Short mmCIF file of C-alpha atoms in Angstrom, two decimals:
data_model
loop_
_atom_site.label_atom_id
_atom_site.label_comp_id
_atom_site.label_asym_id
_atom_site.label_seq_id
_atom_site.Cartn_x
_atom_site.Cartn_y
_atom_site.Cartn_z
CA UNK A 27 40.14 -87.07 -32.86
CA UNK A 28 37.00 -87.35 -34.88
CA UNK A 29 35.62 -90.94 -34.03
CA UNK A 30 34.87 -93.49 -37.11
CA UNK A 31 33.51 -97.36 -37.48
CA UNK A 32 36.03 -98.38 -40.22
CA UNK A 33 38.53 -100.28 -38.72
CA UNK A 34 41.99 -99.78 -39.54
CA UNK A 35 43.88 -101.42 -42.55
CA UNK A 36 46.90 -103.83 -41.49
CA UNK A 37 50.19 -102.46 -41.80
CA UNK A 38 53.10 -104.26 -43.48
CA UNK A 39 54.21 -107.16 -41.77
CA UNK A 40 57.03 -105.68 -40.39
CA UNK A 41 55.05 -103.24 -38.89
CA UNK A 42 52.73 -103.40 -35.74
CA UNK A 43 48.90 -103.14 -36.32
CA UNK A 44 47.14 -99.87 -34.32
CA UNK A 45 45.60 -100.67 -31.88
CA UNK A 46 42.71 -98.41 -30.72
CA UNK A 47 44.11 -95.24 -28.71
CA UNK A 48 43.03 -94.65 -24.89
CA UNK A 49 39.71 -93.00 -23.97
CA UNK A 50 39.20 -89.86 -24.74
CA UNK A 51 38.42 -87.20 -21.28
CA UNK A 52 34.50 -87.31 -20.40
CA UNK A 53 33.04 -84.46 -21.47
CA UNK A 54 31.51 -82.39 -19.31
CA UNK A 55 27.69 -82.90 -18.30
CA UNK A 56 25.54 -79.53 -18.48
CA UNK A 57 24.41 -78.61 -15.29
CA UNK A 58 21.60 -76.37 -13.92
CA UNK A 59 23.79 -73.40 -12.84
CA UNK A 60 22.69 -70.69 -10.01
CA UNK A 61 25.32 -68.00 -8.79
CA UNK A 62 26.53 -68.60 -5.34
CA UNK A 63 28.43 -65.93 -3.53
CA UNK A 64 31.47 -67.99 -4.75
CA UNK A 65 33.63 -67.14 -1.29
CA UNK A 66 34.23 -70.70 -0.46
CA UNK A 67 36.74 -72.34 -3.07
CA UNK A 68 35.85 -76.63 -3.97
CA UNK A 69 38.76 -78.34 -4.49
CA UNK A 70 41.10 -77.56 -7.04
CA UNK A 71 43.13 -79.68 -9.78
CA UNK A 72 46.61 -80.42 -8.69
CA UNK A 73 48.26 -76.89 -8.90
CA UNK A 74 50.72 -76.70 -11.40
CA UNK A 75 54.44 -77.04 -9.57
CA UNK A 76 56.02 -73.75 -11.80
CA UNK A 77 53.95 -71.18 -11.83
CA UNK A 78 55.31 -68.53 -14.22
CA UNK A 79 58.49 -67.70 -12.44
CA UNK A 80 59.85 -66.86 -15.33
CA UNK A 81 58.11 -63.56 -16.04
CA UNK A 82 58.94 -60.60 -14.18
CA UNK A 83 56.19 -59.18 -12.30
CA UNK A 84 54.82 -55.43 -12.17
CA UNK A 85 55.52 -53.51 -9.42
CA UNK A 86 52.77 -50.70 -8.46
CA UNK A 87 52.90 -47.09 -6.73
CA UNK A 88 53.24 -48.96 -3.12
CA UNK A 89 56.26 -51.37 -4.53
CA UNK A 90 59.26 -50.45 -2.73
CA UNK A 91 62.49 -51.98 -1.78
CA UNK A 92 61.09 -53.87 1.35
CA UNK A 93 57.51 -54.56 -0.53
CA UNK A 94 57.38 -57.62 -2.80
CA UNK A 95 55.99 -56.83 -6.26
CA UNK A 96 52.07 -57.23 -7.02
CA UNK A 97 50.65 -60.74 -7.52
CA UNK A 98 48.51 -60.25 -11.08
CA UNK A 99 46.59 -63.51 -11.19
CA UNK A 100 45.04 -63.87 -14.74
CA UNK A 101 42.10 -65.88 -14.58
CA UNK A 102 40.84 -67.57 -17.54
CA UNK A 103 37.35 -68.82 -17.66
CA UNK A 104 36.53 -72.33 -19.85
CA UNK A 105 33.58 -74.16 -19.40
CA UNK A 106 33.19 -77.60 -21.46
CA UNK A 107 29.64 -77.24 -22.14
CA UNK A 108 29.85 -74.73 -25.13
CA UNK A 109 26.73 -75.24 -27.08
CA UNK A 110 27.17 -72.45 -30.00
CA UNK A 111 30.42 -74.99 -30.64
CA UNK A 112 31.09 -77.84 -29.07
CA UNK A 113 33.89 -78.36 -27.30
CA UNK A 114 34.53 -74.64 -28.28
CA UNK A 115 37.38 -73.54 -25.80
CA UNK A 116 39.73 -76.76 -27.43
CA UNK A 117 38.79 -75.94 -30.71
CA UNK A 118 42.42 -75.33 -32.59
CA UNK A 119 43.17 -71.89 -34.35
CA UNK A 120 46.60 -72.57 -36.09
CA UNK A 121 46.92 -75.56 -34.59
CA UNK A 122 46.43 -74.39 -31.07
CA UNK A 123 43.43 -74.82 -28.81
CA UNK A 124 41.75 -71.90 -28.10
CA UNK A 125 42.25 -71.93 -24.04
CA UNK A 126 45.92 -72.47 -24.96
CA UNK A 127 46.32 -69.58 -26.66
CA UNK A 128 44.76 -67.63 -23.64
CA UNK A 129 47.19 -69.33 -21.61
CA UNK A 130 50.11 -68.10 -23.95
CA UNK A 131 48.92 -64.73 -24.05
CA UNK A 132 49.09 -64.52 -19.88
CA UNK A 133 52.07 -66.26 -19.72
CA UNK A 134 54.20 -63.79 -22.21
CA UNK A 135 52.53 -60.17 -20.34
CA UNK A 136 55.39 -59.28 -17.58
CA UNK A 137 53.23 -58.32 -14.96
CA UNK A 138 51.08 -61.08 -14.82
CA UNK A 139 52.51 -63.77 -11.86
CA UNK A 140 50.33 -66.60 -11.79
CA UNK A 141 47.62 -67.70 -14.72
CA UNK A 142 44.74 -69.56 -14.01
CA UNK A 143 42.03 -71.42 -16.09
CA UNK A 144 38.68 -72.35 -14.49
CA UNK A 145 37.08 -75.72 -16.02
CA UNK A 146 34.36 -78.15 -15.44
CA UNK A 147 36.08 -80.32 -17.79
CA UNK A 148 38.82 -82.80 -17.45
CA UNK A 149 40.01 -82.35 -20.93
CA UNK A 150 40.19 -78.64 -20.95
CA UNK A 151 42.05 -78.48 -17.52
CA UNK A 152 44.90 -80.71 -19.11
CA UNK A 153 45.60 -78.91 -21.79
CA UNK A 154 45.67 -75.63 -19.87
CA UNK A 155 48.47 -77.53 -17.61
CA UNK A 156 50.51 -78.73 -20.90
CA UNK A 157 50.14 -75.07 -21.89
CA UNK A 158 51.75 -74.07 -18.28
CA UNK A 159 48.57 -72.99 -16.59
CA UNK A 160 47.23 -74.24 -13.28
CA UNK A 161 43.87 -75.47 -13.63
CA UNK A 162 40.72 -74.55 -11.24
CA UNK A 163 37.75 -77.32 -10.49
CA UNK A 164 34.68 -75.47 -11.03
CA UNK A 165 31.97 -76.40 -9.35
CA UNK A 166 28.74 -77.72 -10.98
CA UNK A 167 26.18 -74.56 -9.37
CA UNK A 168 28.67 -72.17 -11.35
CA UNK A 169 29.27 -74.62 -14.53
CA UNK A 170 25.81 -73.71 -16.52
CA UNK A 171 24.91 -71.70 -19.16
CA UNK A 172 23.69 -68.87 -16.73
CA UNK A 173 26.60 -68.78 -14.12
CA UNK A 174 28.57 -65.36 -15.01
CA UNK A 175 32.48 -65.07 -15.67
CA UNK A 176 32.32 -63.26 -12.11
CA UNK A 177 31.13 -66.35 -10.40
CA UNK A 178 34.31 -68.09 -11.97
CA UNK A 179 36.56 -65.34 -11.32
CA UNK A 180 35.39 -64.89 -7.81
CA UNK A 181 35.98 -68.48 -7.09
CA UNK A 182 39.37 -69.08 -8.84
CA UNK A 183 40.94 -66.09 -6.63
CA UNK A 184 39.63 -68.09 -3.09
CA UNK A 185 41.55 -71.11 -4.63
CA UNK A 186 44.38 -69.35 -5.43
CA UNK A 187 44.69 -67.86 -2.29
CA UNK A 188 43.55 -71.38 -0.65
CA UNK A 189 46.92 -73.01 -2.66
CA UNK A 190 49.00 -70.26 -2.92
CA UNK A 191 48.60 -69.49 1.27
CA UNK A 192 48.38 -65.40 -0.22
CA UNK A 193 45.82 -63.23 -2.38
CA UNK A 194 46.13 -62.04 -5.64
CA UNK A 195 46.71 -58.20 -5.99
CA UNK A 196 45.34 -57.63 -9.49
CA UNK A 197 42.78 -59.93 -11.13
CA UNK A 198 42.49 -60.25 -14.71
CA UNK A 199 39.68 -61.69 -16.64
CA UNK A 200 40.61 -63.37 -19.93
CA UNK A 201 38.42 -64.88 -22.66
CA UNK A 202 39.85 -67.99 -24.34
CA UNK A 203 37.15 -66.71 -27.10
CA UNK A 204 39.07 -63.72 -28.13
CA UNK A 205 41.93 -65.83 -30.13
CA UNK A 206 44.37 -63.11 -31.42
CA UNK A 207 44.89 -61.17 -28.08
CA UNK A 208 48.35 -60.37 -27.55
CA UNK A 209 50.69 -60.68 -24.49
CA UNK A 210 51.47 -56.66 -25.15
CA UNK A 211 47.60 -56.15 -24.40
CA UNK A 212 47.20 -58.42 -21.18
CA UNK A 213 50.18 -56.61 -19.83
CA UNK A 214 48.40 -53.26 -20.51
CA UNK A 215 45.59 -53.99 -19.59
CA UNK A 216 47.09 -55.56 -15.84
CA UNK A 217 49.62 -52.39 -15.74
CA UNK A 218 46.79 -50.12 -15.73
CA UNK A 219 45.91 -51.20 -12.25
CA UNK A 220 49.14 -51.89 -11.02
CA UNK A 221 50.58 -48.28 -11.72
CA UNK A 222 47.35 -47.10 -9.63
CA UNK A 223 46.34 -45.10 -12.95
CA UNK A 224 42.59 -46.87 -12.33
CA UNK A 225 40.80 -49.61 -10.45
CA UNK A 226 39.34 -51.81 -13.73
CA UNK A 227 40.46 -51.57 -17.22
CA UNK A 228 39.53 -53.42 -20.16
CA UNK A 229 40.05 -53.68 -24.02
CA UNK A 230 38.42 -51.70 -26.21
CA UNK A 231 38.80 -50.89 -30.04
CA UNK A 232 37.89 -47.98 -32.15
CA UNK A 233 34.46 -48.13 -33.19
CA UNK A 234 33.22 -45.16 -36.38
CA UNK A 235 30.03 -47.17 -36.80
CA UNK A 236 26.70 -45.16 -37.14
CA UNK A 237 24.70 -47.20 -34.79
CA UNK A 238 20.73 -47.58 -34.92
CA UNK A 239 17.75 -48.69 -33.36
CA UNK A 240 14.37 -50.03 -34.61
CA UNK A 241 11.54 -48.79 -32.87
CA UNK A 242 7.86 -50.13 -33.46
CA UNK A 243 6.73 -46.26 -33.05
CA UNK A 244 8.97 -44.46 -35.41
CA UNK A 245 10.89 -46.71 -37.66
CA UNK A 246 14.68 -46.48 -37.27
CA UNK A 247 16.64 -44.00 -35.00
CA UNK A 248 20.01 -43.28 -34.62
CA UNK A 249 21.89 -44.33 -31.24
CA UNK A 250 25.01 -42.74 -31.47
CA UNK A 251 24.02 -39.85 -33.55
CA UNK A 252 21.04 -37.36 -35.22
CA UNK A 253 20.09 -39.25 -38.21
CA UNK A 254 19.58 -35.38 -39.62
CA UNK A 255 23.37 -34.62 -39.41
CA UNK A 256 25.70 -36.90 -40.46
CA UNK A 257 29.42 -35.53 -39.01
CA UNK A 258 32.35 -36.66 -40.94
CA UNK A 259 34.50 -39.21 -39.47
CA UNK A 260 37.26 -36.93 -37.99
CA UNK A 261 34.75 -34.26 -36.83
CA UNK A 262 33.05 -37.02 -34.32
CA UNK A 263 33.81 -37.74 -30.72
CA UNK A 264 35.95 -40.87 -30.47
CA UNK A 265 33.91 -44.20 -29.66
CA UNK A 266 35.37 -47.18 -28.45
CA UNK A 267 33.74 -51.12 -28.59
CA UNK A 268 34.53 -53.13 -25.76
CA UNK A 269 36.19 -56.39 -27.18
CA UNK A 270 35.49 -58.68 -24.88
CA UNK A 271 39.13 -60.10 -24.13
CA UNK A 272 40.75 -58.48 -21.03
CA UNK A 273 39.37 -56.88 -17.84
CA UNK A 274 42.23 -55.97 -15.29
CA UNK A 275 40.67 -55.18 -11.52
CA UNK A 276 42.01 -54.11 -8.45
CA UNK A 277 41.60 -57.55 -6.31
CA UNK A 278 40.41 -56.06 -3.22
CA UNK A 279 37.93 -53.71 -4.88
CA UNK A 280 36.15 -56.73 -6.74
CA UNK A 281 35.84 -58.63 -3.90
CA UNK A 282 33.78 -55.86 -2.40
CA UNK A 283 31.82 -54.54 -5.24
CA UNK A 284 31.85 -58.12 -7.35
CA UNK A 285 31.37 -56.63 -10.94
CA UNK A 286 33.88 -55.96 -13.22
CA UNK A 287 33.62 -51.98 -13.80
CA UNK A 288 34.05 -50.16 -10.34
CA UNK A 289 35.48 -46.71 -9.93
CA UNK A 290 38.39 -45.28 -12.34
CA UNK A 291 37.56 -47.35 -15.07
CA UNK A 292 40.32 -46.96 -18.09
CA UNK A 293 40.19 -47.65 -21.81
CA UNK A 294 43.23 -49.84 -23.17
CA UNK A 295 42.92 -49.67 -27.13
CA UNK A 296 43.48 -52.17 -29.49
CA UNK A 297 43.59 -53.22 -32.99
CA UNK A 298 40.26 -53.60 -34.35
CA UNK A 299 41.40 -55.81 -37.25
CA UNK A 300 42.28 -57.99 -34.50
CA UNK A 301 39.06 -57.95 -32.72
CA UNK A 302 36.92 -61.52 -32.84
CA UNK A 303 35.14 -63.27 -30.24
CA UNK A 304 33.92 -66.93 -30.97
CA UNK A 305 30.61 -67.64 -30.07
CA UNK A 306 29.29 -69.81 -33.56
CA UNK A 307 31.04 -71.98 -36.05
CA UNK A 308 31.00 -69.55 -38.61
CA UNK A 309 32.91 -67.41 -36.21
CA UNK A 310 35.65 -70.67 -35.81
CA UNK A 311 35.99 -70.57 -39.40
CA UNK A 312 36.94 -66.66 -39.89
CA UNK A 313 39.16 -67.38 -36.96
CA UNK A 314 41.16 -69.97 -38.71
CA UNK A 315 40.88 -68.31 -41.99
CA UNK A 316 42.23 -65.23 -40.44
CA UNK A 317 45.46 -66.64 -38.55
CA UNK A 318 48.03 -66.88 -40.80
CA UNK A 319 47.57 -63.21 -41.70
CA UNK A 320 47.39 -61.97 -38.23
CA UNK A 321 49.28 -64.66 -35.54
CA UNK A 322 53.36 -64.02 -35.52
CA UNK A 323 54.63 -66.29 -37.48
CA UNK A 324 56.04 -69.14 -35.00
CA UNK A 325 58.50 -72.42 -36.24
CA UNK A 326 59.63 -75.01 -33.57
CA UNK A 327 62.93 -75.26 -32.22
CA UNK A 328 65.07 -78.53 -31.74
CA UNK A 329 63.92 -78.25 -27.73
CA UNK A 330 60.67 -78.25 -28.70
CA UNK A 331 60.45 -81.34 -30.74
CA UNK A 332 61.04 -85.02 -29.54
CA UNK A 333 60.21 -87.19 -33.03
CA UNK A 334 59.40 -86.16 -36.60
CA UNK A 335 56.25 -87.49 -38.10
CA UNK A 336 55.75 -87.10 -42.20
CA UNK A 337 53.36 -87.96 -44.68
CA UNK A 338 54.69 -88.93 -47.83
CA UNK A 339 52.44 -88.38 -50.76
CA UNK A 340 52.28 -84.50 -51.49
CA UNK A 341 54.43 -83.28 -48.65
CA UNK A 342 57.54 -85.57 -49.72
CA UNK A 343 56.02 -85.08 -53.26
CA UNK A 344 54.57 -82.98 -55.48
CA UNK A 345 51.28 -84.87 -55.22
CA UNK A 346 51.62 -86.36 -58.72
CA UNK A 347 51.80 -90.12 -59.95
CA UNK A 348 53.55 -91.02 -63.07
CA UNK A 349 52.24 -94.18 -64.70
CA UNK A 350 54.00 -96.45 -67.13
CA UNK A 351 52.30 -98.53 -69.67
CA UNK A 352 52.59 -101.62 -67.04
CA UNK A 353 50.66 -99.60 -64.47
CA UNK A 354 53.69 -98.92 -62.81
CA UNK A 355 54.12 -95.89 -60.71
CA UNK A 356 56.80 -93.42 -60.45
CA UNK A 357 57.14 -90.03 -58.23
CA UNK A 358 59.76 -87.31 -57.49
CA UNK A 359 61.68 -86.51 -54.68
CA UNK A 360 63.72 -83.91 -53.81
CA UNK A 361 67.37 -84.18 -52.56
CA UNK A 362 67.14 -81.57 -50.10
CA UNK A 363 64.52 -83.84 -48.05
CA UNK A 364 67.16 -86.70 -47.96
CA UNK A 365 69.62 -84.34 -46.91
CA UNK A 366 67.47 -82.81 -43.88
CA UNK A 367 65.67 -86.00 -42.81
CA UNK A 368 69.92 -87.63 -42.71
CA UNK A 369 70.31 -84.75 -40.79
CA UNK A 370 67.69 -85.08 -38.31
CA UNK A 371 68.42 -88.80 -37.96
CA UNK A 372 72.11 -87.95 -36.99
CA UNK A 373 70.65 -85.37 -34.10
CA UNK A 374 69.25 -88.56 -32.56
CA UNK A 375 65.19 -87.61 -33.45
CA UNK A 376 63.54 -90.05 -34.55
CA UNK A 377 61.74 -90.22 -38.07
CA UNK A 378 59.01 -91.77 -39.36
CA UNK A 379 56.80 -92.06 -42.67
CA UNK A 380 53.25 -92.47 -41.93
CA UNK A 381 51.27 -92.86 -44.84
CA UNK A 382 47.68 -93.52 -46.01
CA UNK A 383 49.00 -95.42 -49.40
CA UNK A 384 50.16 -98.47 -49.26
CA UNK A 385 52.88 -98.58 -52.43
CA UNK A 386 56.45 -100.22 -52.99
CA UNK A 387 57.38 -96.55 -53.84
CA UNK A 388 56.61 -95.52 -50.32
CA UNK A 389 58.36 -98.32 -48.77
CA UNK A 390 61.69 -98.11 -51.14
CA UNK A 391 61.82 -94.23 -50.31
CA UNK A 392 61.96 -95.00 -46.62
CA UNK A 393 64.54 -97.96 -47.32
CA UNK A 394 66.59 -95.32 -48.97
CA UNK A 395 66.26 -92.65 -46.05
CA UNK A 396 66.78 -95.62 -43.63
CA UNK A 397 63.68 -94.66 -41.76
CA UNK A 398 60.78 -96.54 -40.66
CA UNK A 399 57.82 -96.37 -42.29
CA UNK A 400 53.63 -97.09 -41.86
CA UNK A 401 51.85 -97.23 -45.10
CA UNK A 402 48.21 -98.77 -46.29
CA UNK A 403 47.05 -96.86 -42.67
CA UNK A 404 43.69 -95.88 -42.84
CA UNK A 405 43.32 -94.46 -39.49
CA UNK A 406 46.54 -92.36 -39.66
CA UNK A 407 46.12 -90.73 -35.87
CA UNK A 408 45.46 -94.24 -34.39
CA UNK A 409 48.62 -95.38 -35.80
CA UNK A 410 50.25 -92.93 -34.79
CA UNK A 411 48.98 -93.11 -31.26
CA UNK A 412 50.41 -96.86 -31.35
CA UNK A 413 53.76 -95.70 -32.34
CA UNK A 414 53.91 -92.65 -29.83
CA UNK A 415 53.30 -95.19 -27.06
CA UNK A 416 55.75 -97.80 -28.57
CA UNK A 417 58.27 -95.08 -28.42
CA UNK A 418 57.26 -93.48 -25.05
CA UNK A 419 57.09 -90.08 -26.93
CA UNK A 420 54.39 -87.50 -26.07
CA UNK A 421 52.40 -86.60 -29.15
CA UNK A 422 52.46 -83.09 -27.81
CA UNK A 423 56.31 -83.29 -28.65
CA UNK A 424 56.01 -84.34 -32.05
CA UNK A 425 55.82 -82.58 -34.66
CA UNK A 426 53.54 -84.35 -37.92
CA UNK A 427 53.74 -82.35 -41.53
CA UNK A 428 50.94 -83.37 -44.14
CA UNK A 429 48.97 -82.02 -46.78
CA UNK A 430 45.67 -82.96 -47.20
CA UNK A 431 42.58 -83.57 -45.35
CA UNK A 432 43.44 -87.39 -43.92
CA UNK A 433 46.10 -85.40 -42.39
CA UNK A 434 43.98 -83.58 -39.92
CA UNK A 435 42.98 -86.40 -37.29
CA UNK A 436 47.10 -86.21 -36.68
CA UNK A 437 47.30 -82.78 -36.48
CA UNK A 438 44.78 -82.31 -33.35
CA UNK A 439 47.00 -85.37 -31.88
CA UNK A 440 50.48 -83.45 -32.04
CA UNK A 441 52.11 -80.44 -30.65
CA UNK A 442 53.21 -79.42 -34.04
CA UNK A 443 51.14 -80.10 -36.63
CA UNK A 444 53.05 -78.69 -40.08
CA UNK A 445 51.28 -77.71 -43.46
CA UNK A 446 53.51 -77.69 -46.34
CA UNK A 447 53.15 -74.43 -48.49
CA UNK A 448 50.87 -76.36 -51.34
CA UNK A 449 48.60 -78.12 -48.68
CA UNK A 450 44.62 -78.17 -48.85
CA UNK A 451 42.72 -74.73 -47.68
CA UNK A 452 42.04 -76.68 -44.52
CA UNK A 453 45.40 -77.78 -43.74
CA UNK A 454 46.91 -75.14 -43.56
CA UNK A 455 44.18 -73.49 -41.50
CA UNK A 456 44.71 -75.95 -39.04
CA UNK A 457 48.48 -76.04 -38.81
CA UNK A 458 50.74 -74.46 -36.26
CA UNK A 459 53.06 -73.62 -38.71
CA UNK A 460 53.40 -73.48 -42.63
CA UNK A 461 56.22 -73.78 -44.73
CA UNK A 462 57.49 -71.85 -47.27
CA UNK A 463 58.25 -74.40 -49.67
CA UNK A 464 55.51 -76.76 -51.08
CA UNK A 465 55.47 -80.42 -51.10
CA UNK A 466 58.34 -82.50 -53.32
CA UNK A 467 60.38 -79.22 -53.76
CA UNK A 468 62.35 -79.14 -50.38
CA UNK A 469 59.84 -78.53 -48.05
CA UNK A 470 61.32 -81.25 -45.70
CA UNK A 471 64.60 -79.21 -45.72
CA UNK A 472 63.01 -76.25 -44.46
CA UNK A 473 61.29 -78.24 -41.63
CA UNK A 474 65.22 -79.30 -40.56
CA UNK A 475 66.71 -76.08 -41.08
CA UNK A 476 63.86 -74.79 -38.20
CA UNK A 477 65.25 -77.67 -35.65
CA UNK A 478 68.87 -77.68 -36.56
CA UNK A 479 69.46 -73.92 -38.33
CA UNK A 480 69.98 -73.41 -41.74
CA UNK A 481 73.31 -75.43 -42.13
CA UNK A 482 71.90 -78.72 -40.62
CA UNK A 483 74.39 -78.38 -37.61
CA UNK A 484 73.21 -81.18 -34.98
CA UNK A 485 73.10 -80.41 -31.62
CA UNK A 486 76.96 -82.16 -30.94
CA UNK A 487 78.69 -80.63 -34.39
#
C-alpha cells in the first residue's frame, strides 16, 4: 500500500477510527552475488503442508504399474531486489501479483507435482504460500543481480529433495516475468520430458522478423537473411523466438551438465500475441493494459469470498450529484443493488460501505440496506485494514469493488479487488475482475449473482 503523511479523517462516531495497519515485510537488501555450486541447500521457509495433490501427475516411458509417476517440480525464481521495477515480481496484473500468477500457471499443468518459488524476500515468499506454493530461502551469494536462474534452480531442487526426503524427476524453470503463460503451456512444456520425446524443452513463438546487425565496417547486414533477396513470408524456413517463460529438464541430466539446453532439446510453440516479459515499467503498463483482452475471464465464487467491501459513490452510483437550490444533494440508486446486497446479507457475508465522502446520503443509503458503513475516510485501505482485523477476516478473502483511483490502495489489500464496467482506465487495469454493468445501473447485482448464481439462491435455500 503506497505510504502517505496525511493522517486519516475521523469516522462517524459510531464508527471506530483506523488505526495504522501492521508493518509492511522488509524488503530485501541487495547483496553482492557470486555463483556457488549451489549443491548444499540453506534452510528453507516452512514447506507448505499440501503440496498440489490435487493435480494428477505425468507418467513417463518408465511409468508402469509398480513405478510411481514422475515428480515434475516447477521451480519459480523471484528475487526482491528488482531494480528495472521495484518490487517487480508482486507487482499486480489484473489484480494478481506477478509470482502468483506463476504459481497459478504450475499449479493448473497436470504433470507438474510440486511448485516451488525461490525468494530472498519475506514478502514475496508469503504470497507464493497464499497462492499454494512452497517457498525456498535463497541464500544471499545467489540473491544479486549477477547470480543466474540456474544457481536458484539448482538450489531449490537440493531443498526439495532435503524436505521432500526424494528428488524431483523433471525440473521446470518458470519466470514470474512472463504474465500470460498458460497452465496448457507448462504442462507441454514438462510433458515433453516426461514422455522421453527430449531432455530440455522450452517455449518458443513464431518469429517472421527480418533481423539485422550494425557493423562499424559495412553499415547494416542482415542476420537471418541476404539483404539482396528478400523471400516472401511462406517461402522462408520457420524461425522461432525463445520467450523466456518455461524450460522443462530432465532432473538428473541438469544436475550433471548445470545449463538449461543439454541434448534433445525440443521447441514447444506458443502464441506470440501472448508473448511479454517484464523487465521496465513501461513493460508493467502494456501488461496491465493487455489483460483484460488476453487473461480468461475469472469471477469469484461464494467459497472464495469471506466479506463484501463497496465503495459507494460511482460504483453504487452513476458518479453524478444532483444539487437543489439549498445545496442539497441527491443521487440514484438502483434496486437491483438493494436486492443483491439483501441477498448477500441473508447468506451470512458480511457487507460494508467504505467510502471516501463523508455525506448524509451515504449514511441514509446504508441505513436503508441495513449495512454498516465508513464514510469521510481518507485513507480508505487503512480503514479497511482496521475493520478486517475487527472482524478477524483475511483481506485476501474479501472482495472490495470501486471505481476510481482512491480505490486502488484497497485493491492491492484484497483478494478480489472488483472494477465496475464505467471505472477509471486504471481501475480496471488493476482489478481481478470487471463487471459488466457500470456503476448505479446494477452493477452490485451482478457482483451477487457471481457468489450466489443468477437467482440470488443463498447457500441454505
Amino acid at each position: 500500500m503506497p505510504a502517505t503523511t496525511q493522517p486519516p479523517a475521523q469516522p462517524t462516531a459510531t464508527e471506530p477510527a483506523a488505526t495504522e495497519p501492521a508493518a509492511t515485510e522488509p524488503a530485501a537488501t541487495e547483496p553482492a552475488a557470486t555463483e556457488p555450486a549451489a549443491t548444499q541447500p540453506t534452510a528453507t521457509e516452512p514447506a507448505a503442508t499440501q503440496p498440489t495433490a490435487t493435480q494428477s501427475t505425468a507418467q513417463g516411458p518408465a511409468a508402469s504399474a509398480t513405478q510411481p509417476p514422475a515428480t515434475v517440480l516447477a521451480v519459480i525464481p523471484a528475487r526482491g531486489g528488482s531494480k528495472g521495477v521495484p518490487a517487480k515480481n508482486l507487482a499486480p496484473v489484473a489484480g494478481v501479483p506477478l509470482v502468483s500468477r506463476a504459481v497459478q500457471a504450475c499449479l493448473g499443468a497436470r504433470p507438474v507435482t510440486h511448485v516451488v518459488v525461490s525468494t530472498d524476500d519475506a514478502g514475496i515468499a508469503a504470497a507464493a504460500r497464499t497462492a499454494g506454493a512452497e517457498a525456498v530461502r535463497r541464500p544471499a551469494e545467489i540473491a544479486g543481480d549477477t547470480a543466474t536462474s540456474e544457481a536458484a534452480v539448482l538450489h531449490a531442487m537440493d531443498a526439495f529433495e532435503a524436505t521432500h526426503g526424494r528428488p524431483a524427476d523433471v525440473v521446470l524453470l518458470v519466470q514470474c516475468t512472463s504474465p500470460f503463460l498458460t497452465s496448457a503451456e507448462v504442462a507441454e512444456t514438462a510433458e515433453r520430458i516426461t514422455s522421453g520425446a527430449a531432455d530440455t524443452a522450452f517455449t518458443a513463438a513464431p518469429s517472421h522478423g527480418f533481423l539485422w546487425r550494425d557493423t562499424v565496417e559495412g553499415g547494416a547486414t542482415g542476420v537471418n537473411h541476404d539483404k539482396a533477396h528478400r523471400p516472401r513470408r511462406q517461402d522462408r524456413e520457420p524461425e522461432y523466438l525463445e520467450t523466456g517463460a518455461v524450460y522443462a529438464m530432465d532432473a538428473a541430466g541438469f544436475r550433471t551438465h548445470r545449463h538449461r539446453f543439454f541434448g534433445r532439446t525440443a521447441l514447444v510453440v506458443t502464441d506470440p500475441a501472448r508473448v511479454l516479459e517484464i523487465d521496465d515499467p513501461h513493460d508493467l503498463a502494456r501488461a496491465r493494459a493487455l489483460a483484460p483482452l488476453l487473461d480468461t475471464p475469472a469471477t469469484p465464487g461464494f467459497a472464495d469470498i469471506d466479506a463484501v467491501v463497496l465503495d459507494f459513490d460511482g460504483t453504487q452510483t452513476d458518479d453524478r450529484v444532483h444539487l437543489d437550490a439549498e445545496g442539497r444533494e441527491f443521487v440514484s440508486a438502483h434496486r437491483g443493488d438493494g436486492l443483491g446486497i439483501a441477498a448477500l446479507r441473508r447468506a451470512g457475508l458480511p457487507v460494508l460501505i467504505l467510502s471516501t465522502e463523508q455525506n448524509a446520503v451515504v449514511a441514509a443509503r446504508a441505513r436503508k440496506l441495513k449495512i454498516p458503513v465508513l464514510h469521510g475516510i481518507d485513507r480508505k485501505d487503512r480503514a479497511l485494514k482496521e475493520w478486517c482485523d475487527a472482524e478477524g477476516i483475511d483481506p485476501q478473502r474479501v472482495l472490495y469493488a470501486g471505481n476510481d483511483v482512491n480505490d486502488l490502495p484497497c485493491f492491492h489489500l484484497v483478494g478480489w479487488p472488483v472494477a465496475v464496467s464505467s471505472a477509471h482506465d486504471s481501475v480496471r487495469a488493476a482489478a481481478r475482475a470487471v463487471t459488466v454493468t457500470p456503476g448505479g445501473s446494477g452493477a452490485i447485482r451482478e457482483i451477487a449473482a457471481w457468489l450466489l448464481g443468477p437467482e440470488l439462491n443463498t447457500p441454505n435455500a
